[in-house]
Amino acid sequence: MRRILLLCLLALSGCETGISGPALPGSSLAGGLGLLPDDGTATQFRCGSSRVEFRAQAGGGDKAQLLVDGRAFALRQVAAASGARYGGGAGPDRVQFWNKGNDASLSVGDRVYPTCQVLASAQNTAQDAIQNAAQAAASDPGYRAAGNEPAWALRLTPGTLALQLDYGATRLETALPARQDIAGGYRYESRDGSRSLRVDVVRQACRDSMSGMSFPDTVTLQLDSRELRGCGGEPADLLLGAEWRVESIGGQAVGVNQAVGVNPAVGVAERGPSLLFAAEPEKARGRVSGSSGCNRYTGVYRLTGETLQLGPLAGTRMACLSQDMADLERQFLVAMEAVRGFEVAADGALRLTGPEGGPIVARRVAARRAD
């Protein structure tokens, strides 16, 4: 097992607050593309008002990454008379980090930080760190995006960006760069020498070209000279929120005469069929409820990688006030049970489709103004 970084190798006669010398080997830019260690361990320091996270390569390698002030630097270990010394880059991106026992010296460009001290809460064993990482992953699966031709997959978790492409043949894992706001979404951008990576997430509904599943975000990757497009986010986020009011079923508009009911069990304000989605802790399943026309209904929804299924549904059994309303309710419930997919159009309309087509088209209910 590799020696713990924080062990002091030799007795120290003093503690330097800065490090002089020429630029050191390695690369350093915000969100550098050097690979992170794969053992999930990290040590955190407090350098004045700045919180710093240091990760050394697993297995005793000479690579490391340092996160400070929203930036990530890829470093390499260099010879030192005592402690463990790392550096990389040049000019304003020249970084030097020298750890000695529970203290460390840090400089970035011309800035020399106050003496860094390891945080007591960060002095976990490797086993503790691995368990903590596993628990965090279970509670926070992170943000996911994917695309096709060639297949690629992106995962963003707190502090980490992981990318697979070329059907898994190429893998990249790096510290998560600082998030930048762009029109309609946000961006992560990283450079490391001649290599560059940019991830743009735009809040615009996207339909996967292979599965047909709809997603809330359109994602564009720019890796060096390659541009890849795909979809991201949780499909359920397109369904959750305000209630959906049904406009048509099987291409037939829900007319005003059919849609207005005064059944006391439904309420005079009810206007035809509606849907309201509510997630359980796992967004891939939850409850769907609303008006079926004459009655109220409730049931479950399930989202898989390619399908949306609704039901079984259960509801009240009040009689409809007209045959038109009874026919509309029956048509709606049959169509709901047949749903196997959905999409959200550019104009915001929700289309629920089944094997035979015949979509249910619905729109969000506008929020009412307070008097």
Short mmCIF file of C-alpha atoms in Angstrom, two decimals, residues 113-326:
data_model
loop_
_atom_site.label_atom_id
_atom_site.label_comp_id
_atom_site.label_asym_id
_atom_site.label_seq_id
_atom_site.Cartn_x
_atom_site.Cartn_y
_atom_site.Cartn_z
CA TYR A 113 -0.83 31.20 -0.33
CA PRO A 114 -0.64 31.19 3.48
CA THR A 115 0.69 27.96 4.94
CA CYS A 116 -1.80 25.18 4.19
CA GLN A 117 -2.98 22.92 6.98
CA VAL A 118 -4.71 19.58 6.52
CA LEU A 119 -8.32 19.56 7.67
CA ALA A 120 -8.89 17.16 10.55
CA SER A 121 -12.13 15.98 8.97
CA ALA A 122 -10.18 14.98 5.86
CA GLN A 123 -7.81 12.58 7.65
CA ASN A 124 -9.75 9.48 6.64
CA THR A 125 -8.29 6.12 5.83
CA ALA A 126 -8.44 4.92 2.23
CA GLN A 127 -11.20 2.50 3.24
CA ASP A 128 -13.27 5.33 4.73
CA ALA A 129 -12.78 7.41 1.61
CA ILE A 130 -13.89 4.57 -0.64
CA GLN A 131 -16.99 3.96 1.48
CA ASN A 132 -17.83 7.67 1.50
CA ALA A 133 -17.45 7.86 -2.28
CA ALA A 134 -19.72 4.84 -2.73
CA GLN A 135 -22.37 6.33 -0.46
CA ALA A 136 -22.19 9.66 -2.25
CA ALA A 137 -22.57 7.96 -5.63
CA ALA A 138 -25.61 6.05 -4.39
CA SER A 139 -27.31 9.20 -3.08
CA ASP A 140 -26.25 11.44 -5.96
CA PRO A 141 -25.99 9.63 -9.33
CA GLY A 142 -24.92 12.90 -10.90
CA TYR A 143 -25.81 14.36 -14.28
CA ARG A 144 -25.73 12.03 -17.28
CA ALA A 145 -25.70 12.64 -21.02
CA ALA A 146 -25.17 10.36 -24.02
CA GLY A 147 -25.10 10.34 -27.80
CA ASN A 148 -24.76 8.01 -30.76
CA GLU A 149 -22.69 7.43 -33.91
CA PRO A 150 -20.21 7.01 -32.33
CA ALA A 151 -21.65 6.15 -28.94
CA TRP A 152 -20.49 8.32 -26.04
CA ALA A 153 -21.52 8.78 -22.40
CA LEU A 154 -20.84 11.65 -20.01
CA ARG A 155 -21.27 11.75 -16.23
CA LEU A 156 -20.86 14.82 -14.03
CA THR A 157 -20.64 14.37 -10.27
CA PRO A 158 -19.51 16.86 -7.62
CA GLY A 159 -15.86 17.50 -8.47
CA THR A 160 -15.52 14.98 -11.33
CA LEU A 161 -16.17 14.77 -15.07
CA ALA A 162 -16.06 11.29 -16.64
CA LEU A 163 -16.35 10.68 -20.39
CA GLN A 164 -16.46 7.51 -22.47
CA LEU A 165 -16.55 7.57 -26.25
CA ASP A 166 -15.79 5.45 -29.29
CA TYR A 167 -18.00 2.72 -27.81
CA GLY A 168 -15.99 2.73 -24.58
CA ALA A 169 -12.56 2.48 -26.24
CA THR A 170 -11.63 6.00 -25.10
CA ARG A 171 -12.04 7.02 -21.45
CA LEU A 172 -11.32 10.32 -19.80
CA GLU A 173 -11.77 11.36 -16.17
CA THR A 174 -10.83 14.77 -14.85
CA ALA A 175 -11.67 17.30 -12.17
CA LEU A 176 -14.90 19.15 -12.93
CA PRO A 177 -14.05 22.62 -14.31
CA ALA A 178 -15.82 25.73 -13.08
CA ARG A 179 -19.32 26.08 -14.49
CA GLN A 180 -19.91 28.97 -16.92
CA ASP A 181 -23.30 30.40 -17.82
CA ILE A 182 -24.20 30.54 -21.52
CA ALA A 183 -27.40 31.44 -23.37
CA GLY A 184 -30.05 28.90 -22.39
CA GLY A 185 -27.75 26.74 -20.26
CA TYR A 186 -24.19 26.32 -19.01
CA ARG A 187 -20.73 25.17 -20.08
CA TYR A 188 -17.71 23.29 -18.73
CA GLU A 189 -14.42 24.00 -20.50
CA SER A 190 -11.02 22.43 -19.97
CA ARG A 191 -7.62 22.68 -21.67
CA ASP A 192 -4.42 20.74 -21.13
CA GLY A 193 -1.58 21.61 -23.45
CA SER A 194 -2.74 20.81 -27.00
CA ARG A 195 -5.90 19.03 -25.80
CA SER A 196 -9.23 20.70 -25.11
CA LEU A 197 -12.70 19.69 -23.99
CA ARG A 198 -15.89 21.73 -23.94
CA VAL A 199 -19.30 20.57 -22.74
CA ASP A 200 -22.34 22.72 -23.54
CA VAL A 201 -25.65 21.90 -21.84
CA VAL A 202 -28.62 23.79 -23.29
CA ARG A 203 -32.07 23.49 -21.73
CA GLN A 204 -33.82 22.41 -24.90
CA ALA A 205 -35.79 19.17 -25.25
CA CYS A 206 -33.83 16.47 -27.09
CA ARG A 207 -34.93 13.15 -28.58
CA ASP A 208 -32.42 10.27 -28.54
CA SER A 209 -31.81 9.05 -32.09
CA MET A 210 -31.59 5.38 -31.07
CA SER A 211 -34.12 4.84 -28.26
CA GLY A 212 -36.55 7.62 -29.17
CA MET A 213 -36.65 8.70 -25.51
CA SER A 214 -37.02 12.43 -24.80
CA PHE A 215 -34.60 14.30 -22.50
CA PRO A 216 -34.72 17.84 -21.10
CA ASP A 217 -31.31 18.99 -22.38
CA THR A 218 -29.39 19.14 -25.64
CA VAL A 219 -25.69 18.44 -24.99
CA THR A 220 -22.77 19.21 -27.31
CA LEU A 221 -19.22 17.90 -26.73
CA GLN A 222 -16.18 19.44 -28.38
CA LEU A 223 -13.14 17.19 -27.76
CA ASP A 224 -10.15 18.61 -29.61
CA SER A 225 -11.43 18.89 -33.22
CA ARG A 226 -14.31 16.43 -32.75
CA GLU A 227 -17.88 17.61 -32.16
CA LEU A 228 -20.44 15.18 -30.75
CA ARG A 229 -24.12 15.81 -30.02
CA GLY A 230 -26.53 14.06 -27.72
CA CYS A 231 -29.11 14.38 -24.96
CA GLY A 232 -28.83 14.82 -21.21
CA GLY A 233 -30.70 15.05 -17.94
CA GLU A 234 -33.54 12.99 -16.51
CA PRO A 235 -36.50 12.27 -18.84
CA ALA A 236 -38.84 12.51 -15.85
CA ASP A 237 -37.97 16.21 -15.48
CA LEU A 238 -39.94 16.87 -18.67
CA LEU A 239 -43.08 15.39 -17.09
CA LEU A 240 -42.83 16.65 -13.50
CA GLY A 241 -44.12 20.02 -12.40
CA ALA A 242 -47.37 21.74 -13.30
CA GLU A 243 -50.46 19.81 -14.38
CA TRP A 244 -50.99 18.87 -18.05
CA ARG A 245 -54.40 19.59 -19.62
CA VAL A 246 -55.43 17.28 -22.48
CA GLU A 247 -56.11 19.01 -25.82
CA SER A 248 -56.73 16.02 -28.07
CA ILE A 249 -56.96 12.23 -28.05
CA GLY A 250 -56.21 10.19 -31.15
CA GLY A 251 -56.17 13.33 -33.27
CA GLN A 252 -59.65 14.39 -32.08
CA ALA A 253 -59.80 17.68 -30.23
CA VAL A 254 -61.35 17.72 -26.78
CA GLY A 255 -64.23 20.15 -27.44
CA VAL A 256 -65.57 22.67 -24.96
CA ASN A 257 -68.98 20.99 -24.84
CA GLN A 258 -67.34 17.70 -23.88
CA ALA A 259 -64.71 19.14 -21.58
CA VAL A 260 -66.82 21.19 -19.20
CA GLY A 261 -68.44 19.26 -16.38
CA VAL A 262 -70.39 20.23 -13.28
CA ASN A 263 -70.26 16.88 -11.50
CA PRO A 264 -69.90 17.70 -7.77
CA ALA A 265 -67.41 14.85 -7.35
CA VAL A 266 -65.12 16.48 -9.89
CA GLY A 267 -65.88 20.15 -9.29
CA VAL A 268 -67.16 22.87 -11.56
CA ALA A 269 -63.59 24.00 -12.29
CA GLU A 270 -62.67 20.67 -13.93
CA ARG A 271 -62.32 20.94 -17.69
CA GLY A 272 -61.73 17.56 -19.22
CA PRO A 273 -58.91 15.04 -18.73
CA SER A 274 -55.64 16.06 -17.11
CA LEU A 275 -52.36 14.54 -15.88
CA LEU A 276 -50.11 15.38 -12.93
CA PHE A 277 -46.82 13.49 -12.50
CA ALA A 278 -45.15 13.18 -9.08
CA ALA A 279 -41.84 11.34 -8.62
CA GLU A 280 -40.89 8.92 -5.91
CA PRO A 281 -37.28 9.16 -4.62
CA GLU A 282 -36.22 7.51 -7.88
CA LYS A 283 -37.48 9.67 -10.74
CA ALA A 284 -37.83 6.68 -13.04
CA ARG A 285 -41.09 5.85 -11.32
CA GLY A 286 -43.81 7.66 -9.40
CA ARG A 287 -47.50 8.57 -9.38
CA VAL A 288 -49.74 9.97 -12.09
CA SER A 289 -53.14 11.43 -11.23
CA GLY A 290 -55.75 13.87 -12.47
CA SER A 291 -59.21 14.11 -13.95
CA SER A 292 -60.45 11.50 -16.42
CA GLY A 293 -63.36 13.77 -17.37
CA CYS A 294 -66.14 12.76 -14.99
CA ASN A 295 -63.99 11.27 -12.22
CA ARG A 296 -60.62 11.48 -10.54
CA TYR A 297 -57.98 8.79 -11.18
CA THR A 298 -54.60 7.78 -9.80
CA GLY A 299 -51.96 5.26 -10.81
CA VAL A 300 -48.23 4.73 -11.37
CA TYR A 301 -45.81 5.65 -14.11
CA ARG A 302 -42.59 3.80 -15.02
CA LEU A 303 -39.77 5.12 -17.19
CA THR A 304 -37.27 2.71 -18.72
CA GLY A 305 -34.50 3.43 -21.20
CA GLU A 306 -36.96 3.43 -24.07
CA THR A 307 -40.54 3.49 -22.77
CA LEU A 308 -43.06 5.24 -20.54
CA GLN A 309 -45.85 3.10 -19.10
CA LEU A 310 -48.89 4.37 -17.20
CA GLY A 311 -51.06 2.25 -14.94
CA PRO A 312 -52.72 0.33 -13.65
CA LEU A 313 -55.13 3.20 -13.01
CA ALA A 314 -57.87 3.39 -10.41
CA GLY A 315 -60.56 6.05 -10.05
CA THR A 316 -63.82 7.19 -8.58
CA ARG A 317 -67.07 5.89 -10.07
CA MET A 318 -69.37 8.88 -10.38
CA ALA A 319 -71.76 8.87 -13.31
CA CYS A 320 -71.08 11.28 -16.16
CA LEU A 321 -73.66 14.01 -16.83
CA SER A 322 -73.75 13.35 -20.55
CA GLN A 323 -72.99 10.59 -23.03
CA ASP A 324 -70.36 12.79 -24.65
CA MET A 325 -68.53 13.09 -21.33
CA ALA A 326 -68.81 9.34 -20.73
#
